[in-house]
Short mmCIF file of C-alpha atoms and ligand atoms in Angstrom, two decimals:
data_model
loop_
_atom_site.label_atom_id
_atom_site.label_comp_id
_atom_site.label_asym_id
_atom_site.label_seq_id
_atom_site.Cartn_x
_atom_site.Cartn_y
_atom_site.Cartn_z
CA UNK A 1 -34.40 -82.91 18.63
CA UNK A 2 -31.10 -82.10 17.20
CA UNK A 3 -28.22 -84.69 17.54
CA UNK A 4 -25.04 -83.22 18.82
CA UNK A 5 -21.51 -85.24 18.89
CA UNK A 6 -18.87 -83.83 21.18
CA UNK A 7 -15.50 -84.61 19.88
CA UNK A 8 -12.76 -84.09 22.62
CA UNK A 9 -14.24 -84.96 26.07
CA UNK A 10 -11.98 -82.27 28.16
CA UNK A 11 -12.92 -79.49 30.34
CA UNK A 12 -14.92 -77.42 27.76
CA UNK A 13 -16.34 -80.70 25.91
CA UNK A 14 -17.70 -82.72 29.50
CA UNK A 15 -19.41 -79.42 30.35
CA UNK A 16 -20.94 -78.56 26.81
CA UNK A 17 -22.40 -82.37 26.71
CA UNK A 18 -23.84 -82.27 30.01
CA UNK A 19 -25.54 -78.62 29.31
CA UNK A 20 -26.61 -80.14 25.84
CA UNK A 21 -28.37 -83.03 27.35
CA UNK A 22 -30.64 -80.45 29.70
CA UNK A 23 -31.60 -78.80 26.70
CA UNK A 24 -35.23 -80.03 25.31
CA UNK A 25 -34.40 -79.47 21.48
CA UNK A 26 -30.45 -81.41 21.59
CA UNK A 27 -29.05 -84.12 22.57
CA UNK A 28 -25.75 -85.47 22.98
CA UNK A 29 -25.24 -88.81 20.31
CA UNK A 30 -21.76 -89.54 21.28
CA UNK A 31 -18.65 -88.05 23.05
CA UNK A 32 -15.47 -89.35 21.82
CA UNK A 33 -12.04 -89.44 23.78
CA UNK A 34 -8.45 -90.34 22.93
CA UNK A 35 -7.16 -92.16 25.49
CA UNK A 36 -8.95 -94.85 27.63
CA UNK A 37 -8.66 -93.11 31.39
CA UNK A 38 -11.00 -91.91 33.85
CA UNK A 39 -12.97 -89.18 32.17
CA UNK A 40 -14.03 -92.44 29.47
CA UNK A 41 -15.26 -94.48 31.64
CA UNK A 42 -16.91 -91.46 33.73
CA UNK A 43 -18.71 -90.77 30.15
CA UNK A 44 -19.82 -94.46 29.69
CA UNK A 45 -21.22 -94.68 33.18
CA UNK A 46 -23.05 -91.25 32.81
CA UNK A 47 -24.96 -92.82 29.68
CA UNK A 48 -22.66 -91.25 27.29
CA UNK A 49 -21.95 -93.35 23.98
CA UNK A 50 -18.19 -93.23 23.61
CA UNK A 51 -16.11 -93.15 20.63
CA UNK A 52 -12.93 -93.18 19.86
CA UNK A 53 -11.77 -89.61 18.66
CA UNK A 54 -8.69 -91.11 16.31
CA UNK A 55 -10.06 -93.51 13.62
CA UNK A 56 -7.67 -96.19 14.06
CA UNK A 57 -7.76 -100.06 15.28
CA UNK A 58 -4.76 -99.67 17.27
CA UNK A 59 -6.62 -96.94 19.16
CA UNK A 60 -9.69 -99.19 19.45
CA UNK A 61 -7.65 -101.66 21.16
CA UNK A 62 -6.38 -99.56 24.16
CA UNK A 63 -10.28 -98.80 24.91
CA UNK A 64 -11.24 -102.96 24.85
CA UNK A 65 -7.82 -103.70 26.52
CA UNK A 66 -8.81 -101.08 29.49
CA UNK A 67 -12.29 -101.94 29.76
CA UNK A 68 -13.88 -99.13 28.38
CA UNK A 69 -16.43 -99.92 25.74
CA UNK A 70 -16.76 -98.04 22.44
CA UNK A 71 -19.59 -97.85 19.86
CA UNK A 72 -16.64 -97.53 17.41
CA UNK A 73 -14.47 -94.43 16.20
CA UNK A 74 -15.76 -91.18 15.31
CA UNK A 75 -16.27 -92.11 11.50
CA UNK A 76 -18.90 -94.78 12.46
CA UNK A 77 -20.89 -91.98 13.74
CA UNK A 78 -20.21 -88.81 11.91
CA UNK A 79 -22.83 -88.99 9.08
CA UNK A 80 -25.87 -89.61 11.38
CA UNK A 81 -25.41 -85.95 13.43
CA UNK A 82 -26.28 -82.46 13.03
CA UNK A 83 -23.50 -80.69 14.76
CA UNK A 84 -20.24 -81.66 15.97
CA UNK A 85 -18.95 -79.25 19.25
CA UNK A 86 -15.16 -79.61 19.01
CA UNK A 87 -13.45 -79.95 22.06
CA UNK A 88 -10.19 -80.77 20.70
CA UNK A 89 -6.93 -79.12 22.57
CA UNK A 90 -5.93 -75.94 20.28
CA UNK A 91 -4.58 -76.34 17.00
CA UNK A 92 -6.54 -79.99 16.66
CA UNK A 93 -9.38 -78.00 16.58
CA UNK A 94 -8.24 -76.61 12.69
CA UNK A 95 -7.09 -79.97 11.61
CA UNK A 96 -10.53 -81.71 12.56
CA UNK A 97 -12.20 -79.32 10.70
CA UNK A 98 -10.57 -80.18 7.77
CA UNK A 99 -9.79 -83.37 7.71
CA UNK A 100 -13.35 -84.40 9.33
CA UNK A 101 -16.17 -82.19 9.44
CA UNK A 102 -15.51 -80.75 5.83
CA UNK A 103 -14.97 -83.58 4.09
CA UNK A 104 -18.09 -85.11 6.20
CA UNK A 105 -20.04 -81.95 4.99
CA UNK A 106 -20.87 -81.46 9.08
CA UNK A 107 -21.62 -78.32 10.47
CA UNK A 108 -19.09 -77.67 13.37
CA UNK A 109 -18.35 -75.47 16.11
CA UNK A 110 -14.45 -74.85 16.96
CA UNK A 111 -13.12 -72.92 20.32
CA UNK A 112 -11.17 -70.35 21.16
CA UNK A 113 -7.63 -72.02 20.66
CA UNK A 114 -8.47 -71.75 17.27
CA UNK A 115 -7.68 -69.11 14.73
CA UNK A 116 -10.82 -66.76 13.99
CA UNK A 117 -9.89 -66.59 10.24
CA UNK A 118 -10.00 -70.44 10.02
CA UNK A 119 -14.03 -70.21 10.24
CA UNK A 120 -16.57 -68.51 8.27
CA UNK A 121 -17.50 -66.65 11.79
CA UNK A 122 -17.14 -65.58 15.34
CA UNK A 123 -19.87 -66.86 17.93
CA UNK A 124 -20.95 -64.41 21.27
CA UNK A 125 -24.77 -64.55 22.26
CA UNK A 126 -25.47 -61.13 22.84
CA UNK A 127 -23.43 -60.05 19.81
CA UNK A 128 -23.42 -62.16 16.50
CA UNK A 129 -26.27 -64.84 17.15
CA UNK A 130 -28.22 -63.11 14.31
CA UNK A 131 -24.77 -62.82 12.10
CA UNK A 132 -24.25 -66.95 12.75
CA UNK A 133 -27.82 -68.37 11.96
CA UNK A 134 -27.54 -71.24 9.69
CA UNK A 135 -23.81 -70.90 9.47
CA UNK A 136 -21.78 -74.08 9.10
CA UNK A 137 -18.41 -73.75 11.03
CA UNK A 138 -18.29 -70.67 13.90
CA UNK A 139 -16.02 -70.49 16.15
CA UNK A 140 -17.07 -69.59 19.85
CA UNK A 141 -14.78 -67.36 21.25
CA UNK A 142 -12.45 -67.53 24.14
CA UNK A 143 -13.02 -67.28 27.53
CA UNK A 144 -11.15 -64.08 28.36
CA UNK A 145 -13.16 -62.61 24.80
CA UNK A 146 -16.51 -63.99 26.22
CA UNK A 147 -16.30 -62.32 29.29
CA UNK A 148 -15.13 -59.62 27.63
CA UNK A 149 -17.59 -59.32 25.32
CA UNK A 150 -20.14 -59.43 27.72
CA UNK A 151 -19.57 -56.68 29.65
CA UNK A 152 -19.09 -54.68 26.89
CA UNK A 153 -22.81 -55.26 25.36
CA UNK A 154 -24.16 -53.88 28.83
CA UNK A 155 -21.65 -50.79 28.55
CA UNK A 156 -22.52 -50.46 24.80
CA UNK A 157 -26.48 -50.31 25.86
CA UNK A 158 -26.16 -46.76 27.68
CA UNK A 159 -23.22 -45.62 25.95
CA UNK A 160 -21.28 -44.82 22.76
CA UNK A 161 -17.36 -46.41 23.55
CA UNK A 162 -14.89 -44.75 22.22
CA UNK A 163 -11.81 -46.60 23.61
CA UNK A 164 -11.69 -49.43 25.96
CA UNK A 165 -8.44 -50.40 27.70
CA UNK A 166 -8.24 -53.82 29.61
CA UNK A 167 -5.67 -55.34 31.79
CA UNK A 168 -6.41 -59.22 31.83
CA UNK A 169 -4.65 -61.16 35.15
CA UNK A 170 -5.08 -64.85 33.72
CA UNK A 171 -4.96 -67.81 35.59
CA UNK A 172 -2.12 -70.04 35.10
CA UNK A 173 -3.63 -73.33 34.52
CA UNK A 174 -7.10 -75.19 35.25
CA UNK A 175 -7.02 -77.03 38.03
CA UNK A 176 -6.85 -80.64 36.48
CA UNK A 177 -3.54 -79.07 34.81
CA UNK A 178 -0.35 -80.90 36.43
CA UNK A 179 1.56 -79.44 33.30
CA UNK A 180 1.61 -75.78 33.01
CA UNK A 181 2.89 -73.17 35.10
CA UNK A 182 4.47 -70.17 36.55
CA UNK A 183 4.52 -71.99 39.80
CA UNK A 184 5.89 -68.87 41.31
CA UNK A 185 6.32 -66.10 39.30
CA UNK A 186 4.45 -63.17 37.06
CA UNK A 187 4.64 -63.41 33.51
CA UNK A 188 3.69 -61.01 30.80
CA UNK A 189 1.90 -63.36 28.05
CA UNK A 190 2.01 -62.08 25.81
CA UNK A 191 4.71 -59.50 26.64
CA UNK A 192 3.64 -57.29 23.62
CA UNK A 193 0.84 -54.98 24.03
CA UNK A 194 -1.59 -54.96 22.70
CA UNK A 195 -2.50 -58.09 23.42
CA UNK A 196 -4.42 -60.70 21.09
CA UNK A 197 -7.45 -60.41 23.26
CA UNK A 198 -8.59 -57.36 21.53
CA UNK A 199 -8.09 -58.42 18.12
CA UNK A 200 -10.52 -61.40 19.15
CA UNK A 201 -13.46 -59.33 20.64
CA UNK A 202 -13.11 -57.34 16.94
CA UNK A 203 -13.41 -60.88 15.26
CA UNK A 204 -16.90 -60.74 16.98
CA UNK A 205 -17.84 -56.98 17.08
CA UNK A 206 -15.95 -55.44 14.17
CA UNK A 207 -16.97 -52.32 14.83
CA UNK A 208 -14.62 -52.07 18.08
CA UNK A 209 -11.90 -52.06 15.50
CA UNK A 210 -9.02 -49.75 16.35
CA UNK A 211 -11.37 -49.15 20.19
CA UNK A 212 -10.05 -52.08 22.21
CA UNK A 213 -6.37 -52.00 23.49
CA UNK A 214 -4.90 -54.94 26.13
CA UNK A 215 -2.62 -56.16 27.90
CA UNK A 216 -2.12 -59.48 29.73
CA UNK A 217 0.24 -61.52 32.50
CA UNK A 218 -0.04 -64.81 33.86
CA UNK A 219 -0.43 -65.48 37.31
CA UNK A 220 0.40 -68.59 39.74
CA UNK A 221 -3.53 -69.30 40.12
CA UNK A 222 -6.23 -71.99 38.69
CA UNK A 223 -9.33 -70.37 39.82
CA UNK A 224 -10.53 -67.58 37.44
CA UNK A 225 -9.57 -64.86 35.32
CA UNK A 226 -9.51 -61.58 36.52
CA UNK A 227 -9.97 -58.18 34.21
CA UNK A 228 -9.31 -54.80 35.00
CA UNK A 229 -11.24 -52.40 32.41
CA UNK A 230 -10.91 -48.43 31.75
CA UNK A 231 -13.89 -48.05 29.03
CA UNK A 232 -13.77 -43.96 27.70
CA UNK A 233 -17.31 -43.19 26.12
CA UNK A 234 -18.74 -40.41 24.21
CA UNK A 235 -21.27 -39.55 26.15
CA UNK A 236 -22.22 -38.46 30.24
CA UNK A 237 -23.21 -41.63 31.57
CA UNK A 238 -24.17 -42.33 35.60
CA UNK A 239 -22.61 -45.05 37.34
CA UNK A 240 -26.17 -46.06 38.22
CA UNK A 241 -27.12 -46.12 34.66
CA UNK A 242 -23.57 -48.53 34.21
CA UNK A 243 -24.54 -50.89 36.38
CA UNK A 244 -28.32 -51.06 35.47
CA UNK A 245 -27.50 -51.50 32.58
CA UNK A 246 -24.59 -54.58 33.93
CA UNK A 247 -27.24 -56.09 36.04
CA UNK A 248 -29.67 -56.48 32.94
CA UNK A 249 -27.31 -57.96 30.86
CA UNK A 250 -28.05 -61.69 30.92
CA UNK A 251 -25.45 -64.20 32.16
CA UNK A 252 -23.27 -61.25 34.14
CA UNK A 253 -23.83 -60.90 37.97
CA UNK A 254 -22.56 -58.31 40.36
CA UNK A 255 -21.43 -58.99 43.50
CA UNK A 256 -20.39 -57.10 46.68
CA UNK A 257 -16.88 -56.99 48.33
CA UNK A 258 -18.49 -56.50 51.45
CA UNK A 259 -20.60 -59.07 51.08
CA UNK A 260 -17.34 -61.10 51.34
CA UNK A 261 -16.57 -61.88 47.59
CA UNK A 262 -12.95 -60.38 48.26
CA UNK A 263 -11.30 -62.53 45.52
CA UNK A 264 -11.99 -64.78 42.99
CA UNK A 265 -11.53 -67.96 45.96
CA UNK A 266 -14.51 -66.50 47.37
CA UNK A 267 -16.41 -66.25 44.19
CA UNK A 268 -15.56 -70.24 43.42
CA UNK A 269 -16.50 -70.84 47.05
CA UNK A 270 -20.06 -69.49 46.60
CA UNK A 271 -20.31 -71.72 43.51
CA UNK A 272 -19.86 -74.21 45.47
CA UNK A 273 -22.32 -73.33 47.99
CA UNK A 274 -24.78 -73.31 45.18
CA UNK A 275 -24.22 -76.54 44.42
CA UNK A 276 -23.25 -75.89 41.37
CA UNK A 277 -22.13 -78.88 38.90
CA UNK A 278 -18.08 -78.83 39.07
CA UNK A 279 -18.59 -75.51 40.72
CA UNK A 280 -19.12 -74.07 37.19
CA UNK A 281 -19.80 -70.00 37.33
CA UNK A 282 -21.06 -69.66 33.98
CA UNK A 283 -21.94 -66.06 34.77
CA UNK A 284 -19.16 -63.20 34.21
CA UNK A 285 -19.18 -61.55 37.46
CA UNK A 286 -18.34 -57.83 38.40
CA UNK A 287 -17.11 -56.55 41.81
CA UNK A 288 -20.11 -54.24 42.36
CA UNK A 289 -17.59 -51.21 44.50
CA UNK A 290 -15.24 -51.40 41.22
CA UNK A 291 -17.50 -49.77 39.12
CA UNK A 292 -17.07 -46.37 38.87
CA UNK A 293 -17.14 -43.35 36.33
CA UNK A 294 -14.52 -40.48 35.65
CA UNK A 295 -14.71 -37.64 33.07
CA UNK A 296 -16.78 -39.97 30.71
CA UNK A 297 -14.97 -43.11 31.35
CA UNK A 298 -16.12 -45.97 33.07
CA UNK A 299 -14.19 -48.39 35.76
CA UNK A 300 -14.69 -51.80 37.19
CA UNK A 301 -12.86 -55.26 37.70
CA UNK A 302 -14.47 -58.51 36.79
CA UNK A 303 -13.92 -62.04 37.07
CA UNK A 304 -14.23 -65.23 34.70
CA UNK A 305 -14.64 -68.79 35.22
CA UNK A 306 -12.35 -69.70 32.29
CA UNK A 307 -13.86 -73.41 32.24
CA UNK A 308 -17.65 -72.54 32.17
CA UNK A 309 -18.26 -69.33 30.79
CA UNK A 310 -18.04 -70.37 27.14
CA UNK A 311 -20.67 -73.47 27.74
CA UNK A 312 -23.92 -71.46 27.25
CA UNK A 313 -22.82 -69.55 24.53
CA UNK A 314 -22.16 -73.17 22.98
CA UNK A 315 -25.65 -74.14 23.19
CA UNK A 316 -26.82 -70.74 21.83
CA UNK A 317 -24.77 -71.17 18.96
CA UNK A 318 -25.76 -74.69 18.30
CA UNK A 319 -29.46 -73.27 18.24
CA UNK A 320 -28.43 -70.54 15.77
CA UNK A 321 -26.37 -72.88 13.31
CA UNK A 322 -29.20 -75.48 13.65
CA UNK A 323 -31.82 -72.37 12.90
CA UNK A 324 -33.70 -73.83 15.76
CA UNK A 325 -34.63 -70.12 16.86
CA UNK A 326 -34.88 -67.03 15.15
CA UNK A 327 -34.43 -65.23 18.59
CA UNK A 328 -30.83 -64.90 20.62
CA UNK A 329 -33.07 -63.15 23.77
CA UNK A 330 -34.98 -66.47 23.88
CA UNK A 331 -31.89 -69.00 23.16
CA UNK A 332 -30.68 -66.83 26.03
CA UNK A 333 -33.53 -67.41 27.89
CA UNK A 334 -33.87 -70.81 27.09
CA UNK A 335 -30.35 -71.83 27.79
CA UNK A 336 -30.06 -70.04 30.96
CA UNK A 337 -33.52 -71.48 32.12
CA UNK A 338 -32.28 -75.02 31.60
CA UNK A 339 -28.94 -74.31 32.96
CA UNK A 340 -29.67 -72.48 36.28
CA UNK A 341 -28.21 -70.02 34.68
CA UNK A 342 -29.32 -66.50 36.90
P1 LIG B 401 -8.62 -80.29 27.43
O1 LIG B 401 -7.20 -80.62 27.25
O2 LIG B 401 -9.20 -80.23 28.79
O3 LIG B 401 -9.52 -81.29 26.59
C1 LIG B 401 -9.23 -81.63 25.26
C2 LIG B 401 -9.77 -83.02 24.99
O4 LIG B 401 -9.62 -83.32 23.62
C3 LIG B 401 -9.04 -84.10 25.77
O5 LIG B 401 -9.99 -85.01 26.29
C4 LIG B 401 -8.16 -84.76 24.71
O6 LIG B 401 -7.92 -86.11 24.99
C5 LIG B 401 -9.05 -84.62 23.48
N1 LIG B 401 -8.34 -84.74 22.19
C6 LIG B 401 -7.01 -84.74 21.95
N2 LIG B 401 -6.77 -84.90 20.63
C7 LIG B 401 -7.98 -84.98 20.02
C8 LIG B 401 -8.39 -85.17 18.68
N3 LIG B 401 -7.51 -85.29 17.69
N4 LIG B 401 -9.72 -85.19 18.41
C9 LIG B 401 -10.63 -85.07 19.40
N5 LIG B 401 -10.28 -84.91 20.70
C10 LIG B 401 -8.98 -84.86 21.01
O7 LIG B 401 -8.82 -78.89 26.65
P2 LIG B 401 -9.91 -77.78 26.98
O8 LIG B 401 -9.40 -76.92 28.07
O9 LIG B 401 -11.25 -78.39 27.10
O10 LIG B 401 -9.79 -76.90 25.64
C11 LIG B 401 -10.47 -77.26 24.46
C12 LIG B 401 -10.64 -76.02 23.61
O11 LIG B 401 -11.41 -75.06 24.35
C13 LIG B 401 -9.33 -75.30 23.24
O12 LIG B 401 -9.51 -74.67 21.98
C14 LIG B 401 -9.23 -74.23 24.31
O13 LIG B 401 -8.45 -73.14 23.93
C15 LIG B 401 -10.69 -73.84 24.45
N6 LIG B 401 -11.05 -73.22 25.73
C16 LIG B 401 -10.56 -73.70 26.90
C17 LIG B 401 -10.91 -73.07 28.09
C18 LIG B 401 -10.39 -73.53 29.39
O14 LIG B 401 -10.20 -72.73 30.28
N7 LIG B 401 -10.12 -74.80 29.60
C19 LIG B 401 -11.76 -71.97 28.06
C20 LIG B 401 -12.29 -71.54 26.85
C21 LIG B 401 -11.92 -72.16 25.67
#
C-alpha cells in the first residue's frame, strides 16, 4: 500500500482521491485545501485527513476559526508519503514542484496547466506508461491531449498516420465555474493555428512530430469537449477495421446518434443514469455514424468529459512512478476494474 497526498482538493484533485482510495495498492494520506469552505469540510466528513495546502499559521487559523479541523499544513505531512498528485490551479502546479516536492525529494505528478518541459516526462496510459516507470515528476496530460491521445492509439493500431488534423470545440467553463466565460459568444482560443494541443500530444508521442495540426474555439457550454478529427493514413484501412480497432481500445466507448446520444447533454445525461459518481464519464466517447473513411483518411467526432477523463490515467501513472506494475494493459485493467471503468 502506497501512500498518496493530494495537494489541491479541486475538480481534478476530489476525483483522483476518491479513485485512489478504490484502488487496493494506494491510498489517499491527506488532501490539503486553501481555503476553509465547503469542499473542506466535505473532505473531513468523507474520512479525508485535511491539511492546509499553504504552510502558514495565519492560514491555520481560518480552518480552526471555521470549524474545519486540520492535521496541520502540508509540511507536517510531506516526508511520510510516496507520491504527491498535484491538483494545484495552473501555474501553482510549477511552483509546488519546486519549492515543495524537490526540495522534499517527493516524487510528484503535475497536470495539464503545467508546462511539459517543466517535468522530466509526459504521462498517457496507452502511450508512455513504459517511458514513465520509476520516474519522479510526470506530468499527466490535459484533457483535450488525453482524449486525444486516445483515439489516436486505436487509429495507430490498424494504421500508419501520416497527418492528423483536429478541430477542438471546448467548453467554456466547468460547471462549478461562476468566473469564466463567453457567456454568449464564439471565441477562437487560441486564435493562432496551430493550436497548442498538438504540440502537447507530441510531448507524449514524439513521433507525431510535424503529423498533428489544430485548431480550437471556445464555446458558451460546461458539459464536455467536443473534437472533430480528419486523420490521413498511409495505408487502405476499412471503417470496420477503424472502429474495431476504437471499440478495443480501453477507456473509449462508441455510441449511437440514433440511439439518442445527439449531443454531449445527452451523453452527461446517460452518466447520470449510470449512476455515476458526479456524473464522471471517464471514457472518451465517439459518435459511432461519425466515423467514416475517404481516400485513406479517416473521420469521426468525439466527446470529452474534461473533469474525469484525466483521473484514471492518474492512477496508472501513480502505479508506474511507484513501479508497482511492470504492465500498463494490467494498470489499465486494474484501474478500470476498480473504477467501473467499461
Ligand atoms: P480547481 O480550481 O478546481 O482546483 C484547484 C484546487 O487547488 C482548489 O481547491 C484550490 O483551492 C487549490 N489550490 C490553490 N492554490 C494552491 C496551492 N498553492 N497549493 C495547493 N492547492 C492549491 O482546478 P482544477 O480544474 O482541478 O485544475 C487543476 C489542474 O488540473 C490544472 O493544472 C488544470 O489545468 C488541470 N486540469 C483541469 C481539468 C478540468 O477540466 N477541470 C481537466 C484536466 C486537467
Amino acid at each position: 500500500m502506497v501512500n498518496v497526498l493530494i495537494n489541491g482538493y479541486g475538480s481534478i484533485g476530489k476525483r483522483v482521491a476518491d479513485a485512489v482510495s478504490m484502488q487496493d495498492d494506494m491510498k489517499v494520506v491527506g488532501v490539503t485545501k486553501t481555503k476553509p469552505d465547503f469542499e473542506a469540510r466535505l473532505a473531513v466528513e468523507k474520512g479525508y485527513k485535511l491539511f492546509v495546502a499553504i504552510p502558514d499559521k495565519e492560514r491555520v487559523k481560518l480552518f480552526e476559526d471555521a470549524g474545519i479541523p486540520v492535521e496541520g499544513t502540508i509540511l507536517d505531512i510531506i516526508e511520510d508519503v510516496d507520491i504527491v498528485v498535484d491538483g494545484a490551479p495552473k501555474k501553482i502546479g510549477k511552483q509546488n514542484l519546486e519549492n515543495i516536492y524537490k526540495p522534499h525529494k517527493v516524487k510528484a505528478i503535475l497536470q495539464g496547466g503545467e508546462k511539459a518541459k517543466d517535468v522530466e516526462d509526459n504521462f498517457n496510459a496507452l502511450w508512455s506508461y513504459d517511458r514513465c516507470y520509476g520516474k519522479d515528476y510526470v506530468r499527466v496530460v490535459s484533457c483535450n491531449t488525453t482524449g486525444l491521445c486516445r483515439i489516436l492509439y486505436a487509429i495507430n493500431s490498424v494504421a500508419d498516420i501520416k497527418k492528423a488534423r483536429v478541430v477542438l470545440v471546448r467548453r467554456a467553463a466547468d460547471p462549478n465555474d461562476d468566473k469564466r466565460g463567453p457567456v454568449n459568444a464564439i471565441v477562437p482560443n487560441p486564435v493562432t493555428v496551430p493550436s497548442h494541443h498538438g504540440p502537447d500530444v507530441v510531448s507524449v508521442v514524439p513521433e507525431f512530430e510535424g503529423k498533428i495540426v489544430t485548431s480550437a474555439v471556445i464555446v458558451p457550454t460546461t458539459l464536455m469537449h467536443q473534437h472533430t478529427l480528419m486523420v490521413e493514413v498511409e495505408n487502405n484501412v476499412s471503417r470496420d477495421e477503424v472502429l474495431e480497432s476504437i471499440e478495443k481500445t480501453p477507456r473509449i466507448i462508441t455510441v449511437k446518434y440514433e440511439d439518442g446520444f445527439t449531443s454531449t447533454a445527452q451523453i452527461i445525461e446517460y452518466g447520470r443514469d449510470l449512476g455515476r459518481l458526479r456524473y464522471d464519464i471517464n471514457e472518451l466517447v465517439v459518435w459511432e455514424e461519425s466515423v467514416n473513411v475517404v481516400d485513406n483518411e479517416i473521420f469521426l467526432m468525439q466527446a470529452v468529459h474534461q473533469e474525469s477523463i484525466v483521473i484514471p490515467e492518474n492512477i496508472d501513472c501513480i502505479r508506474t512512478m511507484l513501479q508497482l506494475e511492470e504492465d500498463k494493459f494490467k494498470s489499465i485493467e486494474k484501474t478500470n476494474k476498480a473504477m467501473g471503468i467499461k
